Coordinates of C-alpha atoms and ligand atoms in Angstrom, one line a residue:
M1 CA -0.1 0.5 0.1
T2 CA 1.4 3.6 -0.5
P3 CA 2.3 5.2 2.4
R4 CA -0.4 7.8 3.4
V5 CA 0.1 11.3 4.7
V6 CA -1.3 11.9 8.3
I7 CA -1.3 14.9 10.0
I8 CA -1.9 14.6 13.9
T9 CA -2.4 17.6 16.0
G10 CA -0.3 17.5 19.6
G11 CA 1.8 14.7 18.6
S12 CA 4.8 15.4 21.0
R13 CA 3.7 13.4 23.8
G14 CA 0.9 11.2 25.5
L15 CA -1.8 10.0 23.5
G16 CA -0.8 12.1 20.5
A17 CA 2.7 10.6 20.4
G18 CA 1.0 7.1 20.7
I19 CA -0.9 7.8 17.5
V20 CA 2.4 9.2 15.8
D21 CA 3.8 5.6 16.9
S22 CA 0.9 3.5 15.6
F23 CA 1.2 5.3 12.3
L24 CA 4.5 5.0 12.2
A25 CA 4.6 1.4 12.5
N26 CA 1.9 1.4 9.7
G27 CA 4.7 2.6 7.5
D28 CA 2.5 6.0 6.7
I29 CA 3.8 9.6 6.3
V30 CA 3.6 11.5 9.6
A31 CA 3.5 15.2 10.4
T32 CA 2.7 16.5 13.9
C33 CA 2.7 19.7 15.7
S34 CA 2.7 21.0 19.1
R35 CA 3.8 24.0 20.7
S36 CA 7.5 22.5 21.7
A37 CA 9.3 19.9 20.7
T38 CA 10.0 17.0 22.7
D39 CA 12.9 14.0 23.2
R40 CA 10.0 11.6 21.3
T41 CA 9.8 14.1 18.0
E42 CA 13.4 14.7 18.1
R43 CA 13.9 10.7 18.0
W44 CA 11.5 10.2 15.2
A45 CA 13.3 12.9 13.3
A46 CA 16.9 11.6 13.7
D47 CA 15.8 8.2 13.5
P48 CA 17.2 6.5 9.9
A49 CA 13.8 4.0 10.1
T50 CA 11.5 7.4 10.4
A51 CA 13.0 10.5 9.2
D52 CA 12.1 10.7 5.7
R53 CA 8.5 10.0 6.4
F54 CA 8.3 12.2 9.7
L55 CA 7.8 15.7 9.8
F56 CA 7.4 17.9 13.0
A57 CA 6.8 21.6 13.8
A58 CA 6.9 23.6 16.4
V59 CA 3.4 25.4 15.8
D60 CA 0.5 26.6 18.3
I61 CA -3.0 25.7 16.7
V62 CA -4.8 28.2 17.9
D63 CA -2.8 30.7 15.4
S64 CA -4.8 30.4 12.7
A65 CA -2.1 31.6 10.4
A66 CA 0.7 29.8 11.6
A67 CA -1.7 26.4 11.1
A68 CA -2.3 27.6 7.7
A69 CA 1.4 27.3 7.5
F70 CA 2.2 24.2 8.8
V71 CA -0.7 22.3 6.6
G72 CA 1.2 24.2 3.5
E73 CA 4.2 22.8 4.8
V74 CA 3.1 19.2 4.6
V75 CA 1.7 19.4 1.2
T76 CA 4.7 21.1 0.0
R77 CA 6.8 18.3 1.6
F78 CA 4.4 15.6 0.8
G79 CA 2.3 16.6 -1.6
R80 CA -1.1 15.7 -0.3
V81 CA -2.8 15.2 3.0
D82 CA -4.7 11.6 3.4
I83 CA -5.9 11.7 7.5
L84 CA -6.3 14.4 10.2
V85 CA -6.3 13.4 13.3
N86 CA -7.6 16.1 15.8
N87 CA -6.1 15.2 19.0
A88 CA -4.5 18.5 20.5
G89 CA -6.6 19.3 23.4
I90 CA -6.3 20.9 27.1
A91 CA -8.5 20.6 30.0
R92 CA -8.7 23.3 33.0
D93 CA -10.3 21.2 36.3
G94 CA -12.2 23.3 38.7
M95 CA -15.8 24.0 39.4
I96 CA -17.7 26.4 37.3
A97 CA -18.5 28.6 40.1
V98 CA -15.3 29.6 40.1
A99 CA -13.8 29.0 36.3
L100 CA -11.6 32.1 35.3
E101 CA -12.8 33.3 31.7
E102 CA -9.5 33.0 30.1
D103 CA -9.6 29.2 31.2
I104 CA -13.1 29.1 29.7
D105 CA -11.3 31.0 26.6
T106 CA -8.4 28.5 26.6
V107 CA -10.2 24.9 26.7
L108 CA -12.7 26.5 23.8
D109 CA -10.1 27.9 21.6
L110 CA -7.9 24.5 21.3
N111 CA -10.4 21.8 21.8
L112 CA -13.0 23.3 19.6
R113 CA -12.3 26.6 17.2
A114 CA -8.4 25.9 16.5
T115 CA -9.9 22.2 15.7
F116 CA -12.6 23.9 13.2
V117 CA -10.0 26.0 11.6
M118 CA -7.5 22.6 11.2
T119 CA -10.5 20.6 9.8
R120 CA -11.3 23.2 7.3
L121 CA -7.7 23.5 6.1
V122 CA -7.2 20.3 5.5
T123 CA -11.0 19.5 4.3
R124 CA -10.2 21.9 1.6
R125 CA -7.6 19.7 0.1
M126 CA -9.5 16.3 0.7
L127 CA -12.3 17.8 -0.9
R128 CA -10.1 18.0 -4.1
Q129 CA -8.4 14.6 -3.7
G130 CA -12.0 12.9 -3.6
S131 CA -10.7 10.8 -0.4
G132 CA -9.9 11.0 3.2
S133 CA -10.3 10.4 6.8
I134 CA -10.7 12.7 9.8
V135 CA -10.6 11.0 13.5
N136 CA -11.5 13.6 16.6
I137 CA -10.1 12.6 20.1
S138 CA -13.1 13.5 22.4
S139 CA -13.4 11.7 25.4
V140 CA -15.7 9.7 27.5
V141 CA -16.5 12.4 29.9
G142 CA -18.2 14.2 26.9
T143 CA -20.7 11.5 27.4
A144 CA -20.8 10.5 31.0
G145 CA -19.6 13.8 32.4
Y146 CA -17.2 14.3 35.3
R147 CA -17.5 16.7 38.2
G148 CA -15.1 19.5 37.7
L149 CA -14.4 18.9 34.5
S150 CA -17.9 20.7 32.5
I151 CA -16.0 22.9 30.2
Y152 CA -13.5 20.6 29.2
S153 CA -16.5 17.7 28.7
A154 CA -18.8 20.5 26.7
T155 CA -16.0 20.4 24.2
K156 CA -15.7 17.0 23.9
A157 CA -19.2 16.5 23.4
G158 CA -19.2 19.4 20.7
L159 CA -16.6 17.4 19.3
D160 CA -18.7 14.6 18.5
G161 CA -21.3 16.6 17.2
F162 CA -19.1 18.0 14.9
T163 CA -18.3 14.5 14.0
R164 CA -21.7 13.3 13.3
S165 CA -22.5 16.5 11.1
L166 CA -19.4 16.3 9.2
A167 CA -19.8 13.0 8.1
R168 CA -23.1 13.8 6.8
E169 CA -21.4 16.9 4.6
L170 CA -18.4 14.9 3.6
G171 CA -19.5 11.1 3.1
S172 CA -20.4 11.6 -0.5
R173 CA -17.1 13.0 -1.5
G174 CA -15.0 10.0 -0.2
I175 CA -14.0 10.7 3.6
T176 CA -15.0 9.2 6.6
V177 CA -15.1 11.6 10.1
N178 CA -15.2 9.6 13.4
S179 CA -14.6 10.2 17.0
V180 CA -12.7 8.1 19.4
A181 CA -13.8 8.5 23.1
P182 CA -10.6 7.3 25.0
G183 CA -11.6 6.7 28.7
Y184 CA -8.6 7.6 31.2
L185 CA -5.0 7.5 30.1
R186 CA -1.9 8.1 32.4
T187 CA -0.6 11.2 30.7
E188 CA 0.3 14.8 31.6
M189 CA -3.4 15.7 31.3
S190 CA -4.6 13.3 33.6
H191 CA -1.7 14.5 36.4
G192 CA -4.4 16.6 38.2
L193 CA -6.0 13.6 39.3
D194 CA -4.3 12.4 42.3
E195 CA -3.2 8.4 42.6
A196 CA -6.2 7.4 44.8
Q197 CA -8.7 8.9 41.6
L198 CA -6.6 6.8 38.8
N199 CA -6.4 3.8 41.1
Q200 CA -10.2 4.2 41.6
I201 CA -11.0 4.7 38.1
A202 CA -8.9 1.6 37.5
R203 CA -10.6 -0.7 39.9
R204 CA -14.2 0.5 38.1
T205 CA -12.8 -0.4 34.6
P206 CA -13.9 -4.3 33.7
A207 CA -10.4 -4.1 31.9
G208 CA -9.0 -3.4 35.4
R209 CA -6.2 -0.9 34.2
L210 CA -6.0 2.9 32.7
G211 CA -5.4 3.1 29.2
E212 CA -2.4 2.9 27.1
P213 CA -1.6 5.1 24.1
E214 CA -1.6 2.5 21.9
D215 CA -4.9 1.2 22.9
I216 CA -6.1 4.1 21.4
G217 CA -3.4 4.5 18.3
S218 CA -4.4 0.6 16.9
V219 CA -8.4 1.9 16.7
V220 CA -7.6 5.4 15.2
V221 CA -5.3 3.6 12.8
F222 CA -8.3 1.0 11.9
L223 CA -10.6 3.4 11.3
T224 CA -8.3 5.2 8.6
S225 CA -8.1 2.1 7.1
P226 CA -10.0 0.9 3.6
A227 CA -11.6 -2.4 6.2
A228 CA -13.4 1.0 7.9
G229 CA -14.6 2.3 5.1
F230 CA -18.3 2.1 6.1
I231 CA -17.9 3.6 9.4
T232 CA -18.7 7.0 9.6
G233 CA -19.9 9.6 11.4
Q234 CA -19.3 7.4 14.7
T235 CA -17.8 7.9 18.3
I236 CA -16.2 4.8 19.3
V237 CA -15.3 4.5 23.0
V238 CA -11.8 3.0 23.7
D239 CA -12.5 2.6 27.6
G240 CA -11.8 -0.6 28.8
G241 CA -15.7 -1.0 29.5
L242 CA -15.5 1.9 32.0
T243 CA -19.1 3.1 30.7
A244 CA -20.4 -0.1 29.3
Ligands
NAP301 P1 -1.2 15.9 26.8 O1 -0.4 14.4 27.4 O2 -1.1 17.4 27.7 O3 -0.8 16.2 25.5 C1 -1.5 17.2 24.9 C2 -0.7 17.6 23.4 O4 -0.9 18.5 22.8 C3 0.8 17.6 23.6 O5 1.4 17.6 22.5 C4 0.9 19.5 23.4 O6 2.0 20.0 23.4 C5 -0.4 19.4 22.5 N1 -0.9 21.0 22.7 C6 -1.3 21.7 23.6 N2 -1.8 22.7 23.1 C7 -1.5 22.9 21.9 C8 -1.6 24.1 20.8 N3 -2.2 25.2 21.1 N4 -1.3 24.0 19.5 C9 -0.6 22.5 19.3 N5 -0.6 21.6 20.0 C10 -0.9 21.3 21.5 O7 -2.4 14.9 26.5 P2 -3.1 14.2 26.3 O8 -3.7 13.3 27.5 O9 -2.2 13.2 25.6 O10 -4.5 14.4 25.3 C11 -4.8 14.0 24.3 C12 -6.1 14.3 23.6 O11 -6.4 13.2 24.4 C13 -6.8 15.5 23.8 O12 -7.6 15.8 23.1 C14 -7.6 14.7 25.4 O13 -8.8 15.9 25.6 C15 -7.6 13.5 24.8 N6 -8.2 12.7 26.1 C16 -7.2 12.5 26.8 C17 -7.4 11.8 28.3 C18 -6.4 11.2 29.1 O14 -6.9 10.6 29.9 N7 -5.3 11.8 29.0 C19 -8.7 11.0 28.4 C20 -9.8 11.0 26.9 C21 -9.2 12.0 25.9 P3 2.8 21.4 24.0 O15 2.1 21.7 25.3 O16 4.1 21.5 23.4 O17 2.2 22.1 22.6

């Protein structure tokens, strides 16, 4: 199979880095961005096994012009975009009654607005190509809710709605759009939860553990494969049975 060109936002660490690994292991070409480089992005760029099919750019995707320049750089280097994984996201813990407006803006601007802008940019190319796959990373809290995460949860529910409408808009043009809703993963984002809360979540999870980035990465790769060509507009929950 010809390697596909994949854009993954926020692939420098955490879940995004796991998704980068999954696509690189699948033989695809991966471009990712985040505000800062990490050891992992430097390793992929230097490793002879991945260097010629990996691109990292330090980009804050909330800056629409910078996001557009990044997509342009990907197309200049690799010629097309086949897959977009909207992974970059941020959470701000806290009860709504004391939430700061700047925190509300930060969460909305990245989780929703920047995702819409990035999708708009990439969709224009996919429409010209007549094919593509988009995967939005939402969360089980978008449907199940979580005390202290109301704003973040609302953005994740919003992403699932975005997925459903976009699937209807793009289905006839050969483009699939799905959400993957992970349960709880041990990444920097979950550092707001203490060890006791994480252990409690693991105990309540039928699989008996928290999720790992590769649990999610394999599902994202599947959703972009020809085998999943008839799946669109769905939210696939990957949570070890937590919300079953
Ligand atoms: P994380 O460890 O905090 O990583 C977030 C990634 O996004 C980093 O690469 C970060 O790099 C990048 N990023 C943040 N702000 C950015 C911006 N403005 N522009 C570009 N890149 C930006 O988070 P994670 O746990 O891997 O979460 C990844 C996704 O999974 C998120 O959408 C999250 O909501 C979702 N999720 C996570 C969990 C969980 O339990 N962790 C559960 C369900 C869903 P920089 O900081 O350098 O920009």
